[in-house]
């Protein structure tokens, strides 16, 4: 990783405290993706391959069908409802430490 010090943000906190992983070690993403797939209807890409190159971990992930949403402004209520439902499903899951 090119990161010299650990970022202080929700993503890193969640990886460490909810999933017990170091985000620099991307081979753990497979377990995280599998867990997320079990607890939400949101599309979570499958991890297709894992490799190590020059001591760094890499993954090849499935490409999801669709387009990236640039803004939620003007989107149909159904999209926001589906996103909220999917996030609620994830956040109601209680991980066992």
mmCIF file with all atom_site columns, N, CA and C in Angstrom, residues 23-60:
data_model
loop_
_atom_site.group_PDB
_atom_site.id
_atom_site.type_symbol
_atom_site.label_atom_id
_atom_site.label_alt_id
_atom_site.label_comp_id
_atom_site.label_asym_id
_atom_site.label_entity_id
_atom_site.label_seq_id
_atom_site.pdbx_PDB_ins_code
_atom_site.Cartn_x
_atom_site.Cartn_y
_atom_site.Cartn_z
_atom_site.occupancy
_atom_site.B_iso_or_equiv
_atom_site.pdbx_formal_charge
_atom_site.auth_seq_id
_atom_site.auth_comp_id
_atom_site.auth_asym_id
_atom_site.auth_atom_id
_atom_site.pdbx_PDB_model_num
ATOM 1   N N  . UNK A 1 23 ? -7.628  -3.301  5.925  1.00 0.00 ? 23 UNK A N  1
ATOM 2   C CA . UNK A 1 23 ? -7.975  -3.059  4.523  1.00 0.00 ? 23 UNK A CA 1
ATOM 3   C C  . UNK A 1 23 ? -6.800  -3.146  3.554  1.00 0.00 ? 23 UNK A C  1
ATOM 4   N N  . UNK A 1 24 ? -5.571  -3.081  4.059  1.00 0.00 ? 24 UNK A N  1
ATOM 5   C CA . UNK A 1 24 ? -4.416  -3.235  3.173  1.00 0.00 ? 24 UNK A CA 1
ATOM 6   C C  . UNK A 1 24 ? -4.299  -4.673  2.669  1.00 0.00 ? 24 UNK A C  1
ATOM 7   N N  . UNK A 1 25 ? -4.827  -5.607  3.439  1.00 0.00 ? 25 UNK A N  1
ATOM 8   C CA . UNK A 1 25 ? -4.774  -7.022  3.072  1.00 0.00 ? 25 UNK A CA 1
ATOM 9   C C  . UNK A 1 25 ? -6.061  -7.384  2.336  1.00 0.00 ? 25 UNK A C  1
ATOM 10  N N  . UNK A 1 26 ? -6.065  -7.163  1.028  1.00 0.00 ? 26 UNK A N  1
ATOM 11  C CA . UNK A 1 26 ? -7.303  -7.270  0.258  1.00 0.00 ? 26 UNK A CA 1
ATOM 12  C C  . UNK A 1 26 ? -7.779  -8.702  0.047  1.00 0.00 ? 26 UNK A C  1
ATOM 13  N N  . UNK A 1 27 ? -6.969  -9.701  0.357  1.00 0.00 ? 27 UNK A N  1
ATOM 14  C CA . UNK A 1 27 ? -7.442  -11.075 0.219  1.00 0.00 ? 27 UNK A CA 1
ATOM 15  C C  . UNK A 1 27 ? -8.587  -11.354 1.188  1.00 0.00 ? 27 UNK A C  1
ATOM 16  N N  . UNK A 1 28 ? -8.695  -10.561 2.253  1.00 0.00 ? 28 UNK A N  1
ATOM 17  C CA . UNK A 1 28 ? -9.813  -10.707 3.195  1.00 0.00 ? 28 UNK A CA 1
ATOM 18  C C  . UNK A 1 28 ? -11.128 -10.221 2.592  1.00 0.00 ? 28 UNK A C  1
ATOM 19  N N  . UNK A 1 29 ? -11.070 -9.491  1.490  1.00 0.00 ? 29 UNK A N  1
ATOM 20  C CA . UNK A 1 29 ? -12.297 -8.978  0.873  1.00 0.00 ? 29 UNK A CA 1
ATOM 21  C C  . UNK A 1 29 ? -13.253 -10.098 0.498  1.00 0.00 ? 29 UNK A C  1
ATOM 22  N N  . UNK A 1 30 ? -12.723 -11.241 0.151  1.00 0.00 ? 30 UNK A N  1
ATOM 23  C CA . UNK A 1 30 ? -13.591 -12.355 -0.237 1.00 0.00 ? 30 UNK A CA 1
ATOM 24  C C  . UNK A 1 30 ? -14.530 -12.720 0.909  1.00 0.00 ? 30 UNK A C  1
ATOM 25  N N  . UNK A 1 31 ? -14.011 -12.804 2.122  1.00 0.00 ? 31 UNK A N  1
ATOM 26  C CA . UNK A 1 31 ? -14.853 -13.126 3.281  1.00 0.00 ? 31 UNK A CA 1
ATOM 27  C C  . UNK A 1 31 ? -15.858 -12.013 3.554  1.00 0.00 ? 31 UNK A C  1
ATOM 28  N N  . UNK A 1 32 ? -15.424 -10.765 3.428  1.00 0.00 ? 32 UNK A N  1
ATOM 29  C CA . UNK A 1 32 ? -16.320 -9.624  3.649  1.00 0.00 ? 32 UNK A CA 1
ATOM 30  C C  . UNK A 1 32 ? -17.427 -9.615  2.601  1.00 0.00 ? 32 UNK A C  1
ATOM 31  N N  . UNK A 1 33 ? -17.067 -9.814  1.344  1.00 0.00 ? 33 UNK A N  1
ATOM 32  C CA . UNK A 1 33 ? -18.066 -9.819  0.269  1.00 0.00 ? 33 UNK A CA 1
ATOM 33  C C  . UNK A 1 33 ? -19.075 -10.948 0.467  1.00 0.00 ? 33 UNK A C  1
ATOM 34  N N  . UNK A 1 34 ? -18.586 -12.125 0.859  1.00 0.00 ? 34 UNK A N  1
ATOM 35  C CA . UNK A 1 34 ? -19.477 -13.259 1.105  1.00 0.00 ? 34 UNK A CA 1
ATOM 36  C C  . UNK A 1 34 ? -20.444 -12.941 2.237  1.00 0.00 ? 34 UNK A C  1
ATOM 37  N N  . UNK A 1 35 ? -19.942 -12.357 3.301  1.00 0.00 ? 35 UNK A N  1
ATOM 38  C CA . UNK A 1 35 ? -20.784 -11.979 4.439  1.00 0.00 ? 35 UNK A CA 1
ATOM 39  C C  . UNK A 1 35 ? -21.821 -10.941 4.028  1.00 0.00 ? 35 UNK A C  1
ATOM 40  N N  . UNK A 1 36 ? -21.411 -9.937  3.274  1.00 0.00 ? 36 UNK A N  1
ATOM 41  C CA . UNK A 1 36 ? -22.353 -8.916  2.815  1.00 0.00 ? 36 UNK A CA 1
ATOM 42  C C  . UNK A 1 36 ? -23.418 -9.517  1.901  1.00 0.00 ? 36 UNK A C  1
ATOM 43  N N  . UNK A 1 37 ? -23.023 -10.431 1.024  1.00 0.00 ? 37 UNK A N  1
ATOM 44  C CA . UNK A 1 37 ? -23.978 -11.065 0.111  1.00 0.00 ? 37 UNK A CA 1
ATOM 45  C C  . UNK A 1 37 ? -25.061 -11.824 0.872  1.00 0.00 ? 37 UNK A C  1
ATOM 46  N N  . UNK A 1 38 ? -24.719 -12.348 2.049  1.00 0.00 ? 38 UNK A N  1
ATOM 47  C CA . UNK A 1 38 ? -25.680 -13.098 2.860  1.00 0.00 ? 38 UNK A CA 1
ATOM 48  C C  . UNK A 1 38 ? -26.669 -12.193 3.584  1.00 0.00 ? 38 UNK A C  1
ATOM 49  N N  . UNK A 1 39 ? -26.361 -10.907 3.716  1.00 0.00 ? 39 UNK A N  1
ATOM 50  C CA . UNK A 1 39 ? -27.164 -10.030 4.568  1.00 0.00 ? 39 UNK A CA 1
ATOM 51  C C  . UNK A 1 39 ? -27.807 -8.853  3.855  1.00 0.00 ? 39 UNK A C  1
ATOM 52  N N  . UNK A 1 40 ? -27.697 -8.784  2.529  1.00 0.00 ? 40 UNK A N  1
ATOM 53  C CA . UNK A 1 40 ? -28.327 -7.677  1.816  1.00 0.00 ? 40 UNK A CA 1
ATOM 54  C C  . UNK A 1 40 ? -28.662 -8.099  0.392  1.00 0.00 ? 40 UNK A C  1
ATOM 55  N N  . UNK A 1 41 ? -29.638 -7.417  -0.166 1.00 0.00 ? 41 UNK A N  1
ATOM 56  C CA . UNK A 1 41 ? -29.971 -7.625  -1.575 1.00 0.00 ? 41 UNK A CA 1
ATOM 57  C C  . UNK A 1 41 ? -29.214 -6.652  -2.481 1.00 0.00 ? 41 UNK A C  1
ATOM 58  N N  . UNK A 1 42 ? -28.405 -5.766  -1.897 1.00 0.00 ? 42 UNK A N  1
ATOM 59  C CA . UNK A 1 42 ? -27.580 -4.873  -2.709 1.00 0.00 ? 42 UNK A CA 1
ATOM 60  C C  . UNK A 1 42 ? -26.582 -5.717  -3.501 1.00 0.00 ? 42 UNK A C  1
ATOM 61  N N  . UNK A 1 43 ? -26.239 -5.289  -4.708 1.00 0.00 ? 43 UNK A N  1
ATOM 62  C CA . UNK A 1 43 ? -25.259 -6.063  -5.484 1.00 0.00 ? 43 UNK A CA 1
ATOM 63  C C  . UNK A 1 43 ? -23.860 -5.940  -4.876 1.00 0.00 ? 43 UNK A C  1
ATOM 64  N N  . UNK A 1 44 ? -23.288 -7.062  -4.525 1.00 0.00 ? 44 UNK A N  1
ATOM 65  C CA . UNK A 1 44 ? -21.934 -7.127  -3.967 1.00 0.00 ? 44 UNK A CA 1
ATOM 66  C C  . UNK A 1 44 ? -21.117 -7.982  -4.935 1.00 0.00 ? 44 UNK A C  1
ATOM 67  N N  . UNK A 1 45 ? -20.047 -7.436  -5.516 1.00 0.00 ? 45 UNK A N  1
ATOM 68  C CA . UNK A 1 45 ? -19.290 -8.211  -6.511 1.00 0.00 ? 45 UNK A CA 1
ATOM 69  C C  . UNK A 1 45 ? -18.573 -9.406  -5.887 1.00 0.00 ? 45 UNK A C  1
ATOM 70  N N  . UNK A 1 46 ? -18.551 -10.494 -6.627 1.00 0.00 ? 46 UNK A N  1
ATOM 71  C CA . UNK A 1 46 ? -17.803 -11.675 -6.200 1.00 0.00 ? 46 UNK A CA 1
ATOM 72  C C  . UNK A 1 46 ? -16.317 -11.442 -6.457 1.00 0.00 ? 46 UNK A C  1
ATOM 73  N N  . UNK A 1 47 ? -15.491 -12.024 -5.615 1.00 0.00 ? 47 UNK A N  1
ATOM 74  C CA . UNK A 1 47 ? -14.045 -11.994 -5.827 1.00 0.00 ? 47 UNK A CA 1
ATOM 75  C C  . UNK A 1 47 ? -13.707 -13.194 -6.714 1.00 0.00 ? 47 UNK A C  1
ATOM 76  N N  . UNK A 1 48 ? -13.171 -12.925 -7.902 1.00 0.00 ? 48 UNK A N  1
ATOM 77  C CA . UNK A 1 48 ? -12.914 -13.970 -8.892 1.00 0.00 ? 48 UNK A CA 1
ATOM 78  C C  . UNK A 1 48 ? -11.534 -14.601 -8.747 1.00 0.00 ? 48 UNK A C  1
ATOM 79  N N  . UNK A 1 49 ? -10.534 -13.781 -8.431 1.00 0.00 ? 49 UNK A N  1
ATOM 80  C CA . UNK A 1 49 ? -9.159  -14.275 -8.306 1.00 0.00 ? 49 UNK A CA 1
ATOM 81  C C  . UNK A 1 49 ? -8.427  -13.468 -7.246 1.00 0.00 ? 49 UNK A C  1
ATOM 82  N N  . UNK A 1 50 ? -7.431  -14.122 -6.632 1.00 0.00 ? 50 UNK A N  1
ATOM 83  C CA . UNK A 1 50 ? -6.560  -13.443 -5.673 1.00 0.00 ? 50 UNK A CA 1
ATOM 84  C C  . UNK A 1 50 ? -5.115  -13.713 -6.082 1.00 0.00 ? 50 UNK A C  1
ATOM 85  N N  . UNK A 1 51 ? -4.278  -12.674 -6.012 1.00 0.00 ? 51 UNK A N  1
ATOM 86  C CA . UNK A 1 51 ? -2.875  -12.810 -6.394 1.00 0.00 ? 51 UNK A CA 1
ATOM 87  C C  . UNK A 1 51 ? -2.002  -11.992 -5.449 1.00 0.00 ? 51 UNK A C  1
ATOM 88  N N  . UNK A 1 52 ? -0.721  -12.338 -5.412 1.00 0.00 ? 52 UNK A N  1
ATOM 89  C CA . UNK A 1 52 ? 0.287   -11.541 -4.704 1.00 0.00 ? 52 UNK A CA 1
ATOM 90  C C  . UNK A 1 52 ? 1.364   -11.204 -5.721 1.00 0.00 ? 52 UNK A C  1
ATOM 91  N N  . UNK A 1 53 ? 1.677   -9.912  -5.841 1.00 0.00 ? 53 UNK A N  1
ATOM 92  C CA . UNK A 1 53 ? 2.700   -9.443  -6.767 1.00 0.00 ? 53 UNK A CA 1
ATOM 93  C C  . UNK A 1 53 ? 3.630   -8.511  -6.007 1.00 0.00 ? 53 UNK A C  1
ATOM 94  N N  . UNK A 1 54 ? 4.898   -8.841  -5.972 1.00 0.00 ? 54 UNK A N  1
ATOM 95  C CA . UNK A 1 54 ? 5.893   -8.041  -5.245 1.00 0.00 ? 54 UNK A CA 1
ATOM 96  C C  . UNK A 1 54 ? 5.482   -7.805  -3.800 1.00 0.00 ? 54 UNK A C  1
ATOM 97  N N  . UNK A 1 55 ? 4.915   -8.825  -3.178 1.00 0.00 ? 55 UNK A N  1
ATOM 98  C CA . UNK A 1 55 ? 4.542   -8.737  -1.775 1.00 0.00 ? 55 UNK A CA 1
ATOM 99  C C  . UNK A 1 55 ? 3.229   -8.020  -1.495 1.00 0.00 ? 55 UNK A C  1
ATOM 100 N N  . UNK A 1 56 ? 2.552   -7.549  -2.538 1.00 0.00 ? 56 UNK A N  1
ATOM 101 C CA . UNK A 1 56 ? 1.273   -6.841  -2.355 1.00 0.00 ? 56 UNK A CA 1
ATOM 102 C C  . UNK A 1 56 ? 0.125   -7.713  -2.827 1.00 0.00 ? 56 UNK A C  1
ATOM 103 N N  . UNK A 1 57 ? -0.957  -7.682  -2.060 1.00 0.00 ? 57 UNK A N  1
ATOM 104 C CA . UNK A 1 57 ? -2.135  -8.462  -2.406 1.00 0.00 ? 57 UNK A CA 1
ATOM 105 C C  . UNK A 1 57 ? -3.000  -7.714  -3.414 1.00 0.00 ? 57 UNK A C  1
ATOM 106 N N  . UNK A 1 58 ? -3.537  -8.459  -4.372 1.00 0.00 ? 58 UNK A N  1
ATOM 107 C CA . UNK A 1 58 ? -4.457  -7.922  -5.370 1.00 0.00 ? 58 UNK A CA 1
ATOM 108 C C  . UNK A 1 58 ? -5.629  -8.875  -5.500 1.00 0.00 ? 58 UNK A C  1
ATOM 109 N N  . UNK A 1 59 ? -6.790  -8.333  -5.855 1.00 0.00 ? 59 UNK A N  1
ATOM 110 C CA . UNK A 1 59 ? -7.944  -9.169  -6.164 1.00 0.00 ? 59 UNK A CA 1
ATOM 111 C C  . UNK A 1 59 ? -8.528  -8.749  -7.506 1.00 0.00 ? 59 UNK A C  1
ATOM 112 N N  . UNK A 1 60 ? -9.149  -9.702  -8.174 1.00 0.00 ? 60 UNK A N  1
ATOM 113 C CA . UNK A 1 60 ? -9.926  -9.432  -9.379 1.00 0.00 ? 60 UNK A CA 1
ATOM 114 C C  . UNK A 1 60 ? -11.378 -9.641  -8.972 1.00 0.00 ? 60 UNK A C  1
#
